[in-house]
Coordinates of C-alpha atoms in Angstrom, one line a residue:
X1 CA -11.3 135.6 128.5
X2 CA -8.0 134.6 127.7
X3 CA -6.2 135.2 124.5
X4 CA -7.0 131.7 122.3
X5 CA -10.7 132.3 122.6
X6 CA -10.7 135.8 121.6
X7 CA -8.6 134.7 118.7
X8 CA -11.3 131.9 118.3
X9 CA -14.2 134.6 118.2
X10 CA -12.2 137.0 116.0
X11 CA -11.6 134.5 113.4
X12 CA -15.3 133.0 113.9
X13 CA -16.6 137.0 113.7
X14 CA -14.3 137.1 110.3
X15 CA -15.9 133.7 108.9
X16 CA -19.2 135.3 108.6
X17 CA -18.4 138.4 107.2
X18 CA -16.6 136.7 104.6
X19 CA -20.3 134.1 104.2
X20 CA -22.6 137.3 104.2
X21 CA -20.1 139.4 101.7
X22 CA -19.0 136.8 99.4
X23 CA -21.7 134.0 100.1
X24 CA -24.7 136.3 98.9
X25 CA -22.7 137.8 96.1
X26 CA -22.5 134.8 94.0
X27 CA -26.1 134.1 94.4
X28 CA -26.9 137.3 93.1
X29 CA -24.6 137.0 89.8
X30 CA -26.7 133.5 89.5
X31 CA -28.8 133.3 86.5
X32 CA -32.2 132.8 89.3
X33 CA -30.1 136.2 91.4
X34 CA -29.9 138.2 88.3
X35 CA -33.6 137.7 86.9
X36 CA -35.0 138.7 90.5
X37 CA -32.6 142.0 90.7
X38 CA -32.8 143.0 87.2
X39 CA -36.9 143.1 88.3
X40 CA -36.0 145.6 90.7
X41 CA -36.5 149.6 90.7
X42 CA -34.6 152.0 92.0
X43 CA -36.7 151.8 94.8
X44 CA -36.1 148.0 95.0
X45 CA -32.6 148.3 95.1
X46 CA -32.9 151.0 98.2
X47 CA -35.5 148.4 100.1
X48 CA -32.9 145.7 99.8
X49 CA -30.3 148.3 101.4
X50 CA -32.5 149.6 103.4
X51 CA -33.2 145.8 105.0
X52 CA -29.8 145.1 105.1
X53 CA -28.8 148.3 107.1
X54 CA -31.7 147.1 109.9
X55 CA -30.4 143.4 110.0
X56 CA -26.6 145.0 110.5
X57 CA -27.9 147.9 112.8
X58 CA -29.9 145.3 115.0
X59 CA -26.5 142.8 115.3
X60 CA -24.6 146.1 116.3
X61 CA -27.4 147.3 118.6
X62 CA -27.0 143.4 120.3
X63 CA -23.5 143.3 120.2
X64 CA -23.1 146.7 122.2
X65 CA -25.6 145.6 125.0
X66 CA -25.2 141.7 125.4
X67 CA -21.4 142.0 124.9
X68 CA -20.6 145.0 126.5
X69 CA -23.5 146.6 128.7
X70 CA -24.2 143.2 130.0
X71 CA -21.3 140.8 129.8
X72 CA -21.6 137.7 131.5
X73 CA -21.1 137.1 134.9
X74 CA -18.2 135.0 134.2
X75 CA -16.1 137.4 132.4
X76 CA -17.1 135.2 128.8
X77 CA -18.3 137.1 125.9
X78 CA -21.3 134.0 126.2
X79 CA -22.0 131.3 123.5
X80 CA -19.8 131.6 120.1
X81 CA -22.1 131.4 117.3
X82 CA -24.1 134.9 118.0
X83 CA -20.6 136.2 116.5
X84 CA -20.7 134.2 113.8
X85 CA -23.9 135.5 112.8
X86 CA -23.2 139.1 113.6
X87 CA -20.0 138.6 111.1
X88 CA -22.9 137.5 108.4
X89 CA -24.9 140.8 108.7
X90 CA -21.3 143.3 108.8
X91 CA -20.8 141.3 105.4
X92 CA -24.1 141.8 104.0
X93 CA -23.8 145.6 103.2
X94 CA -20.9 144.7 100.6
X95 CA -23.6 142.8 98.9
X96 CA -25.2 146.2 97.8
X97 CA -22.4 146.8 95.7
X98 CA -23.2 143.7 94.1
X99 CA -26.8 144.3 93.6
X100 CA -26.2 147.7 92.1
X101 CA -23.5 146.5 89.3
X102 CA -25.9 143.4 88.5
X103 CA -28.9 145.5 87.4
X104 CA -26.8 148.4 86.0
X105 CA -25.0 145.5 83.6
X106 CA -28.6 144.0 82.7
X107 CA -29.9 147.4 81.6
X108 CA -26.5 148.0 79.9
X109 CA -27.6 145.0 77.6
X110 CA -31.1 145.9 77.4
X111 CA -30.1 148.7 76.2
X112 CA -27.7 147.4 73.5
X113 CA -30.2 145.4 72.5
X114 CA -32.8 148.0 71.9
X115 CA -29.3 149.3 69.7
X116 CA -29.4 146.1 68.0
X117 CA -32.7 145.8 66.9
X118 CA -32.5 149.2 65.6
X119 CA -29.3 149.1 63.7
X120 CA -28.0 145.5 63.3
X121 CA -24.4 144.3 63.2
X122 CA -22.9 144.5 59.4
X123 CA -20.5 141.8 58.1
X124 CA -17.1 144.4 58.1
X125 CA -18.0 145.0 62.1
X126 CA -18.2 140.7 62.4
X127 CA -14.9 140.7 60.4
X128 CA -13.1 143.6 62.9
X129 CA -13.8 142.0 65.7
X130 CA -13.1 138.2 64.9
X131 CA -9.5 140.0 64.2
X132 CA -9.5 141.6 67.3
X133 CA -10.4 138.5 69.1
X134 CA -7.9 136.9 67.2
X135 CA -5.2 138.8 69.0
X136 CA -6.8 138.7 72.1
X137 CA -6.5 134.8 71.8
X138 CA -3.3 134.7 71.2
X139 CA -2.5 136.7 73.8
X140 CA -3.6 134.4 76.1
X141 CA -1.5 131.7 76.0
X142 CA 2.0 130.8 74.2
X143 CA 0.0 127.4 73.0
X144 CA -2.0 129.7 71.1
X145 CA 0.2 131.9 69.2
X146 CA -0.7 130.5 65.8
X147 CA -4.6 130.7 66.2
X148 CA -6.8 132.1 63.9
X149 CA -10.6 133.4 64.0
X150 CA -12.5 134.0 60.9
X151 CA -16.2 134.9 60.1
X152 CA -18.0 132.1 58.3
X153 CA -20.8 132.9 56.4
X154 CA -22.9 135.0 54.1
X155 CA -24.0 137.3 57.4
X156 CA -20.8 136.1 59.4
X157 CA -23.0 135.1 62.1
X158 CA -20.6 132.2 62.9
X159 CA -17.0 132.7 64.6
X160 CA -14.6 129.6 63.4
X161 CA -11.7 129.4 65.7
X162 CA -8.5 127.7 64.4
X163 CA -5.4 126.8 67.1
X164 CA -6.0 123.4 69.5
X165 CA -8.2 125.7 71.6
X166 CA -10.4 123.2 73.6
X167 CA -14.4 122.8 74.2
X168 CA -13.8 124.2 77.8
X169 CA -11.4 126.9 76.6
X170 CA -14.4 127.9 74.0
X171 CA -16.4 128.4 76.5
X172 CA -14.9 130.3 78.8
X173 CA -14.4 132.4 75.9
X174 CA -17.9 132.7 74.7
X175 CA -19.0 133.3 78.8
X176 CA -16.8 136.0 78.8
X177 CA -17.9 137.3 75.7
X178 CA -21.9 136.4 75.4
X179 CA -22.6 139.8 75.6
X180 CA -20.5 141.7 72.7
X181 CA -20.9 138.5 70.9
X182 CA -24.8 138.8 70.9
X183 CA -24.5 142.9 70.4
X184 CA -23.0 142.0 67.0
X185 CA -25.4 138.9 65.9
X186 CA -22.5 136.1 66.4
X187 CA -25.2 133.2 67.0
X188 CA -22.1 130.7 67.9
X189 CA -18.5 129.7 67.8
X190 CA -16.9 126.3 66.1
X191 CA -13.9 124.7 65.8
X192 CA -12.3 125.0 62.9
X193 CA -9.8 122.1 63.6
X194 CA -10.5 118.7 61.6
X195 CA -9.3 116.7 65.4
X196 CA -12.0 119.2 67.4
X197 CA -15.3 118.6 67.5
X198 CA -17.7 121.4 69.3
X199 CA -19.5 124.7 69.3
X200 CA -20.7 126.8 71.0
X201 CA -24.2 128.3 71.0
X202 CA -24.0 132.2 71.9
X203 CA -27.3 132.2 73.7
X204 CA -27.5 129.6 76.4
X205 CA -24.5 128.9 78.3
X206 CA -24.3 125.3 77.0
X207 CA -21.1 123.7 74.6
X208 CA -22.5 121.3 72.4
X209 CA -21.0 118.4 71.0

């Protein structure tokens, strides 16, 4: 085999390692992913890396006897795609890293919101940490060096944000957030500029108009 289709193979084997690691991944941080892992047990979790150390054990097992106990009588490594598909399952075992930080960040949330239940959010707590964001914010970009975030409210369960941040910008913010935002009862985020016009809802993953 001469040197361009060995490259050819190595960059093919590479492809798929690259699909199984971070082509699974993503699916598994989707919203459908996340509701099927955070199901899972312990035991779950170790029958998912149990299967994926047979699929990667039987592409190594192939690759050691079609490849090098029996290569072709040509010299050829044979057909190209088999590699492309044994890149997919040495990429799936990152996936378990995946899996693991998934369910361990749902039951983080369960379990502040077992927390929450118990011992709600009070107003000062809303009012420390729309400051705290506030810095955050402006920390972010030099555009938004003179924004403000207040608590609006009798509960404070609404985040006003002051400082030609835009709908998008919101909510990335809130995405990012969602999780301390719901720990401390924030049910959404506005604009407190008279030329914006948006919140955002906390609990879905939606900006509304």
């Amino acid at each position: 085999m001469d040197r361009t289709s060995l490259i050819a193979l190595l960059v093919l084997t590479l492809a798929g390692g690259m699909l199984g690691s971070l082509g699974v991944s993503p699916l598994l941080r989707s919203r459908r992913g996340r509701a099927i892992v955070v199901q899972w047990k312990w035991w779950g979790l170790g029958l998912y890396a149990l299967a994926v150390v047979a699929v990667t054990a039987a592409f190594v097992m192939w690759a050691y006897h079609s490849v090098i106990r029996n290569p072709e009588p040509d010299g050829s490594l044979g057909p190209p795609w088999p590699f492309f598909a044994f890149g997919i399952a040495a990429g799936l075992p990152f996936t378990m890293f995946t899996a693991i930080a998934v369910r361990h960040q749902a039951k983080q949330y369960e379990e502040r919101s077992r927390k929450r239940k118990l011992k709600p959010a009070s107003h000062q707590e809303r009012i420390e940490f729309a400051k705290k964001l506030e810095g955050q914010v402006r920390d972010y970009s030099d555009d938004l060096r003179n924004a403000t975030v207040k608590v609006q409210g009798k509960e404070g369960t609404v985040l006003i944000v002051r400082g030609k941040i835009n709908r998008e910008q919101a909510e990335r913010l809130v995405n990012v957030l969602r999780g301390e935002l719901q720990d401390l009862g924030i049910e959404r985020v506005e604009s407190g500029d008279a030329e914006q016009s948006w919140w955002v809802r906390v609990g879905i993953a939606t900006v509304l108009p």
